[in-house]
PDB file of C-alpha atoms in Angstrom:
ATOM      1  CA  MET B   1      67.536  94.389 -59.821  1.00  0.00           C
ATOM      2  CA  SER B   2      67.544  97.714 -58.955  1.00  0.00           C
ATOM      3  CA  ASP B   3      63.685  98.126 -58.093  1.00  0.00           C
ATOM      4  CA  THR B   4      63.862  98.861 -54.110  1.00  0.00           C
ATOM      5  CA  SER B   5      60.237  97.383 -54.080  1.00  0.00           C
ATOM      6  CA  HIS B   6      62.012  94.048 -54.866  1.00  0.00           C
ATOM      7  CA  VAL B   7      63.064  92.247 -51.952  1.00  0.00           C
ATOM      8  CA  THR B   8      66.132  89.995 -52.708  1.00  0.00           C
ATOM      9  CA  GLY B   9      66.718  88.229 -49.443  1.00  0.00           C
ATOM     10  CA  MET B  10      64.786  86.027 -46.893  1.00  0.00           C
ATOM     11  CA  SER B  11      65.871  86.301 -43.210  1.00  0.00           C
ATOM     12  CA  ALA B  12      67.271  83.856 -41.392  1.00  0.00           C
ATOM     13  CA  SER B  13      63.872  84.034 -38.921  1.00  0.00           C
ATOM     14  CA  SER B  14      61.680  83.254 -42.133  1.00  0.00           C
ATOM     15  CA  GLY B  15      64.104  81.045 -43.947  1.00  0.00           C
ATOM     16  CA  PRO B  16      67.209  81.129 -46.010  1.00  0.00           C
ATOM     17  CA  SER B  17      69.328  84.607 -46.179  1.00  0.00           C
ATOM     18  CA  GLY B  18      70.756  83.950 -49.254  1.00  0.00           C
ATOM     19  CA  PRO B  19      71.380  81.744 -52.312  1.00  0.00           C
ATOM     20  CA  ALA B  20      74.075  79.829 -50.834  1.00  0.00           C
ATOM     21  CA  GLU B  21      71.364  78.339 -48.517  1.00  0.00           C
ATOM     22  CA  ALA B  22      68.990  77.958 -51.376  1.00  0.00           C
ATOM     23  CA  SER B  23      71.370  75.634 -53.458  1.00  0.00           C
ATOM     24  CA  GLY B  24      70.190  72.733 -51.487  1.00  0.00           C
ATOM     25  CA  ALA B  25      73.238  72.720 -49.213  1.00  0.00           C
ATOM     26  CA  SER B  26      71.287  72.386 -46.044  1.00  0.00           C
ATOM     27  CA  GLY B  27      68.989  69.371 -47.506  1.00  0.00           C
ATOM     28  CA  ALA B  28      71.375  67.465 -49.225  1.00  0.00           C
ATOM     29  CA  SER B  29      72.194  63.728 -47.680  1.00  0.00           C
ATOM     30  CA  SER B  30      73.024  60.503 -49.404  1.00  0.00           C
ATOM     31  CA  GLN B  31      69.666  59.579 -48.717  1.00  0.00           C
ATOM     32  CA  GLU B  32      68.534  61.310 -51.222  1.00  0.00           C
ATOM     33  CA  PRO B  33      67.617  60.415 -54.528  1.00  0.00           C
ATOM     34  CA  GLY B  34      71.166  60.641 -56.460  1.00  0.00           C
ATOM     35  CA  GLY B  35      73.083  60.232 -53.401  1.00  0.00           C
ATOM     36  CA  GLU B  36      76.160  62.285 -52.131  1.00  0.00           C
ATOM     37  CA  GLU B  37      77.717  62.821 -55.706  1.00  0.00           C
ATOM     38  CA  SER B  38      74.323  64.330 -56.613  1.00  0.00           C
ATOM     39  CA  ALA B  39      73.852  66.520 -53.155  1.00  0.00           C
ATOM     40  CA  LEU B  40      77.962  67.951 -54.112  1.00  0.00           C
ATOM     41  CA  THR B  41      77.057  68.872 -57.422  1.00  0.00           C
ATOM     42  CA  ARG B  42      74.163  70.737 -56.345  1.00  0.00           C
ATOM     43  CA  ILE B  43      76.227  72.656 -53.757  1.00  0.00           C
ATOM     44  CA  ALA B  44      78.879  73.170 -55.970  1.00  0.00           C
ATOM     45  CA  LEU B  45      76.070  74.977 -58.589  1.00  0.00           C
ATOM     46  CA  GLY B  46      74.775  77.155 -55.735  1.00  0.00           C
ATOM     47  CA  LEU B  47      78.127  78.009 -54.671  1.00  0.00           C
ATOM     48  CA  GLY B  48      78.783  78.820 -58.368  1.00  0.00           C
ATOM     49  CA  GLY B  49      75.787  81.055 -59.012  1.00  0.00           C
ATOM     50  CA  VAL B  50      76.505  83.010 -55.653  1.00  0.00           C
ATOM     51  CA  GLN B  51      80.024  83.847 -56.800  1.00  0.00           C
ATOM     52  CA  ALA B  52      79.230  84.676 -60.439  1.00  0.00           C
ATOM     53  CA  ALA B  53      76.168  86.962 -58.769  1.00  0.00           C
ATOM     54  CA  GLN B  54      78.457  88.801 -56.221  1.00  0.00           C
ATOM     55  CA  ARG B  55      81.256  89.286 -59.424  1.00  0.00           C
ATOM     56  CA  GLY B  56      77.923  90.882 -61.593  1.00  0.00           C
ATOM     57  CA  ARG B  57      78.383  88.000 -63.671  1.00  0.00           C
ATOM     58  CA  THR B  58      74.694  87.729 -63.850  1.00  0.00           C
ATOM     59  CA  ALA B  59      74.411  85.378 -67.025  1.00  0.00           C
ATOM     60  CA  GLU B  60      76.537  83.145 -65.570  1.00  0.00           C
ATOM     61  CA  ALA B  61      74.961  83.247 -62.257  1.00  0.00           C
ATOM     62  CA  ARG B  62      71.208  82.598 -64.234  1.00  0.00           C
ATOM     63  CA  ALA B  63      73.100  79.589 -65.774  1.00  0.00           C
ATOM     64  CA  SER B  64      74.534  78.254 -62.758  1.00  0.00           C
ATOM     65  CA  PHE B  65      70.871  78.374 -60.520  1.00  0.00           C
ATOM     66  CA  GLU B  66      69.088  77.244 -63.401  1.00  0.00           C
ATOM     67  CA  ALA B  67      70.808  74.193 -63.663  1.00  0.00           C
ATOM     68  CA  LEU B  68      70.261  74.114 -59.749  1.00  0.00           C
ATOM     69  CA  TRP B  69      66.946  74.255 -60.205  1.00  0.00           C
ATOM     70  CA  ASP B  70      66.948  71.538 -63.034  1.00  0.00           C
ATOM     71  CA  ALA B  71      69.089  69.104 -60.590  1.00  0.00           C
ATOM     72  CA  LEU B  72      66.902  69.851 -57.385  1.00  0.00           C
ATOM     73  CA  GLY B  73      63.711  68.366 -58.696  1.00  0.00           C
ATOM     74  CA  GLU B  74      60.069  68.765 -58.096  1.00  0.00           C
ATOM     75  CA  ARG B  75      60.266  67.112 -54.127  1.00  0.00           C
ATOM     76  CA  ASP B  76      62.554  69.911 -52.891  1.00  0.00           C
ATOM     77  CA  VAL B  77      59.920  72.692 -52.935  1.00  0.00           C
ATOM     78  CA  PHE B  78      61.620  74.443 -50.092  1.00  0.00           C
ATOM     79  CA  HIS B  79      64.471  75.303 -51.382  1.00  0.00           C
ATOM     80  CA  ARG B  80      63.270  75.565 -55.060  1.00  0.00           C
ATOM     81  CA  CYS B  81      60.707  78.535 -53.382  1.00  0.00           C
ATOM     82  CA  VAL B  82      64.249  80.307 -52.513  1.00  0.00           C
ATOM     83  CA  LEU B  83      65.607  79.697 -55.576  1.00  0.00           C
ATOM     84  CA  ALA B  84      63.221  81.230 -58.044  1.00  0.00           C
ATOM     85  CA  HIS B  85      63.123  84.193 -55.663  1.00  0.00           C
ATOM     86  CA  TYR B  86      66.295  84.879 -56.680  1.00  0.00           C
ATOM     87  CA  LEU B  87      66.146  83.689 -60.023  1.00  0.00           C
ATOM     88  CA  ALA B  88      63.628  86.768 -60.201  1.00  0.00           C
ATOM     89  CA  ASP B  89      66.122  89.102 -59.311  1.00  0.00           C
ATOM     90  CA  LEU B  90      68.877  87.694 -61.764  1.00  0.00           C
ATOM     91  CA  GLN B  91      66.399  88.666 -64.973  1.00  0.00           C
ATOM     92  CA  GLU B  92      66.921  91.386 -66.727  1.00  0.00           C
ATOM     93  CA  ASP B  93      63.310  90.860 -68.736  1.00  0.00           C
ATOM     94  CA  PRO B  94      60.629  91.670 -66.601  1.00  0.00           C
ATOM     95  CA  ARG B  95      58.350  88.833 -67.959  1.00  0.00           C
ATOM     96  CA  ALA B  96      60.960  86.663 -67.041  1.00  0.00           C
ATOM     97  CA  GLU B  97      61.379  88.304 -63.729  1.00  0.00           C
ATOM     98  CA  LEU B  98      57.550  87.639 -63.215  1.00  0.00           C
ATOM     99  CA  GLU B  99      57.475  84.050 -64.366  1.00  0.00           C
ATOM    100  CA  TRP B 100      60.714  83.135 -61.437  1.00  0.00           C
ATOM    101  CA  ASP B 101      58.353  84.778 -59.078  1.00  0.00           C
ATOM    102  CA  ARG B 102      55.434  82.767 -59.775  1.00  0.00           C
ATOM    103  CA  ARG B 103      57.715  79.635 -59.929  1.00  0.00           C
ATOM    104  CA  ALA B 104      58.308  80.926 -56.066  1.00  0.00           C
ATOM    105  CA  LEU B 105      55.104  81.622 -55.310  1.00  0.00           C
ATOM    106  CA  ALA B 106      54.005  78.011 -56.825  1.00  0.00           C
ATOM    107  CA  ALA B 107      56.554  75.987 -54.899  1.00  0.00           C
ATOM    108  CA  ALA B 108      55.402  78.009 -51.283  1.00  0.00           C
ATOM    109  CA  ASP B 109      52.045  76.952 -52.157  1.00  0.00           C
ATOM    110  CA  SER B 110      52.858  73.390 -52.649  1.00  0.00           C
ATOM    111  CA  LEU B 111      54.823  72.749 -49.504  1.00  0.00           C
ATOM    112  CA  THR B 112      52.263  71.204 -47.956  1.00  0.00           C
ATOM    113  CA  ALA B 113      51.757  70.340 -43.811  1.00  0.00           C
ATOM    114  CA  GLU B 114      53.757  66.978 -44.901  1.00  0.00           C
ATOM    115  CA  ARG B 115      55.859  68.398 -47.034  1.00  0.00           C
ATOM    116  CA  ALA B 116      56.945  70.551 -44.795  1.00  0.00           C
ATOM    117  CA  ARG B 117      57.975  68.253 -41.650  1.00  0.00           C
ATOM    118  CA  THR B 118      60.883  67.068 -43.883  1.00  0.00           C
ATOM    119  CA  TYR B 119      62.532  70.547 -43.477  1.00  0.00           C
ATOM    120  CA  GLU B 120      63.854  72.077 -40.515  1.00  0.00           C
ATOM    121  CA  SER B 121      62.548  75.693 -41.463  1.00  0.00           C
ATOM    122  CA  ALA B 122      59.973  75.156 -43.718  1.00  0.00           C
ATOM    123  CA  HIS B 123      57.314  75.462 -41.528  1.00  0.00           C
ATOM    124  CA  GLN B 124      58.023  78.852 -41.475  1.00  0.00           C
ATOM    125  CA  VAL B 125      57.338  79.439 -45.421  1.00  0.00           C
ATOM    126  CA  ARG B 126      54.401  81.204 -44.522  1.00  0.00           C
ATOM    127  CA  ALA B 127      56.554  84.098 -43.974  1.00  0.00           C
ATOM    128  CA  PHE B 128      57.715  84.058 -47.358  1.00  0.00           C
ATOM    129  CA  TYR B 129      54.551  85.275 -48.455  1.00  0.00           C
ATOM    130  CA  PRO B 130      54.727  89.224 -47.695  1.00  0.00           C
ATOM    131  CA  THR B 131      57.944  89.149 -49.729  1.00  0.00           C
ATOM    132  CA  LEU B 132      56.764  86.671 -52.632  1.00  0.00           C
ATOM    133  CA  HIS B 133      53.621  89.273 -53.051  1.00  0.00           C
ATOM    134  CA  LEU B 134      55.247  92.077 -52.646  1.00  0.00           C
ATOM    135  CA  ASN B 135      57.799  91.034 -55.685  1.00  0.00           C
ATOM    136  CA  LEU B 136      54.593  89.819 -58.102  1.00  0.00           C
ATOM    137  CA  ALA B 137      53.292  93.496 -57.628  1.00  0.00           C
ATOM    138  CA  SER B 138      56.289  94.861 -58.450  1.00  0.00           C
ATOM    139  CA  ASP B 139      56.947  92.803 -61.620  1.00  0.00           C
ATOM    140  CA  HIS B 140      52.886  93.590 -62.720  1.00  0.00           C
ATOM    141  CA  LEU B 141      53.680  97.435 -62.024  1.00  0.00           C
ATOM    142  CA  LYS B 142      56.992  97.423 -64.064  1.00  0.00           C
ATOM    143  CA  LEU B 143      54.809  95.879 -66.766  1.00  0.00           C
ATOM    144  CA  GLY B 144      52.441  98.488 -66.887  1.00  0.00           C
ATOM    145  CA  GLU B 145      49.441  96.428 -64.660  1.00  0.00           C
ATOM    146  CA  PRO B 146      48.409  98.795 -61.504  1.00  0.00           C
ATOM    147  CA  GLU B 147      45.542  96.695 -61.261  1.00  0.00           C
ATOM    148  CA  ARG B 148      47.229  92.912 -60.741  1.00  0.00           C
ATOM    149  CA  ALA B 149      50.070  94.828 -58.939  1.00  0.00           C
ATOM    150  CA  ARG B 150      47.132  96.190 -56.594  1.00  0.00           C
ATOM    151  CA  GLU B 151      45.791  92.709 -55.994  1.00  0.00           C
ATOM    152  CA  GLN B 152      49.452  91.075 -55.449  1.00  0.00           C
ATOM    153  CA  LEU B 153      50.193  94.184 -52.803  1.00  0.00           C
ATOM    154  CA  GLU B 154      46.835  93.379 -51.039  1.00  0.00           C
ATOM    155  CA  ARG B 155      47.855  89.712 -50.845  1.00  0.00           C
ATOM    156  CA  ALA B 156      51.448  90.820 -49.199  1.00  0.00           C
ATOM    157  CA  VAL B 157      48.974  92.998 -47.151  1.00  0.00           C
ATOM    158  CA  ARG B 158      46.969  90.569 -45.543  1.00  0.00           C
ATOM    159  CA  SER B 159      49.983  87.875 -44.878  1.00  0.00           C
ATOM    160  CA  LEU B 160      52.152  90.557 -42.827  1.00  0.00           C
ATOM    161  CA  ASP B 161      50.658  88.845 -39.661  1.00  0.00           C
ATOM    162  CA  ALA B 162      53.597  86.127 -40.441  1.00  0.00           C
ATOM    163  CA  LEU B 163      56.405  88.372 -39.956  1.00  0.00           C
ATOM    164  CA  PRO B 164      58.184  88.336 -37.225  1.00  0.00           C
ATOM    165  CA  ALA B 165      59.390  91.532 -35.098  1.00  0.00           C
ATOM    166  CA  ASP B 166      62.939  91.799 -36.761  1.00  0.00           C
ATOM    167  CA  ALA B 167      64.717  94.598 -38.602  1.00  0.00           C
ATOM    168  CA  TYR B 168      64.056  92.555 -42.029  1.00  0.00           C
ATOM    169  CA  SER B 169      60.356  92.196 -41.295  1.00  0.00           C
ATOM    170  CA  ALA B 170      60.251  96.063 -40.668  1.00  0.00           C
ATOM    171  CA  GLY B 171      62.071  96.160 -44.311  1.00  0.00           C
ATOM    172  CA  ILE B 172      59.710  94.430 -45.937  1.00  0.00           C
ATOM    173  CA  ARG B 173      56.600  96.093 -44.596  1.00  0.00           C
ATOM    174  CA  ALA B 174      58.269  99.596 -45.549  1.00  0.00           C
ATOM    175  CA  ALA B 175      58.470  98.141 -48.889  1.00  0.00           C
ATOM    176  CA  VAL B 176      54.789  97.257 -48.723  1.00  0.00           C
ATOM    177  CA  ASP B 177      53.932 101.027 -47.711  1.00  0.00           C
ATOM    178  CA  GLU B 178      56.566 102.506 -50.212  1.00  0.00           C
ATOM    179  CA  LEU B 179      54.716 100.547 -53.003  1.00  0.00           C
ATOM    180  CA  ARG B 180      51.187 101.132 -51.487  1.00  0.00           C
ATOM    181  CA  GLN B 181      52.173 104.880 -52.074  1.00  0.00           C
ATOM    182  CA  ARG B 182      53.101 104.382 -55.864  1.00  0.00           C
ATOM    183  CA  LEU B 183      50.137 103.014 -56.583  1.00  0.00           C
ATOM    184  CA  ARG B 184      47.999 105.809 -55.401  1.00  0.00           C
TER     185      ARG B 184
END
């Protein structure tokens, strides 16, 4: 989306840095339900979505990522969090964008400590929260809901301590400050 307050990427230090990693490629194995063929299908859907998005074919990217969303299943909450985050960015309707951002947050919230141990970098999911809440704040502002935007922005601010000290995190902090100024 063109709104600069909607943060699209997740850094390598906080998780996947692009939709290709969200495709399930890093978590695919023949040990999963559906086996190796299912994993290859998920990888193909993810790569297809990335390629379509890079070429500006938003509807095609959305369709590919939505199919991947369905293929991931409820158990793969880490990748669902990241994928929903990217799907939000591909929405033309602000209400649909809000819904995907809510799904991303719900996936992050459902990643319990036990489930987190099954993912190599999922223990860092806490670092997703500033971006997830920032995006929800931006969504609510677009929809003319400044009080809800302020609530989400406050949640983003309260979770900033989870961010590492790197350039990506500095960008998140700057986006939080920018949105704070817009909401005054």
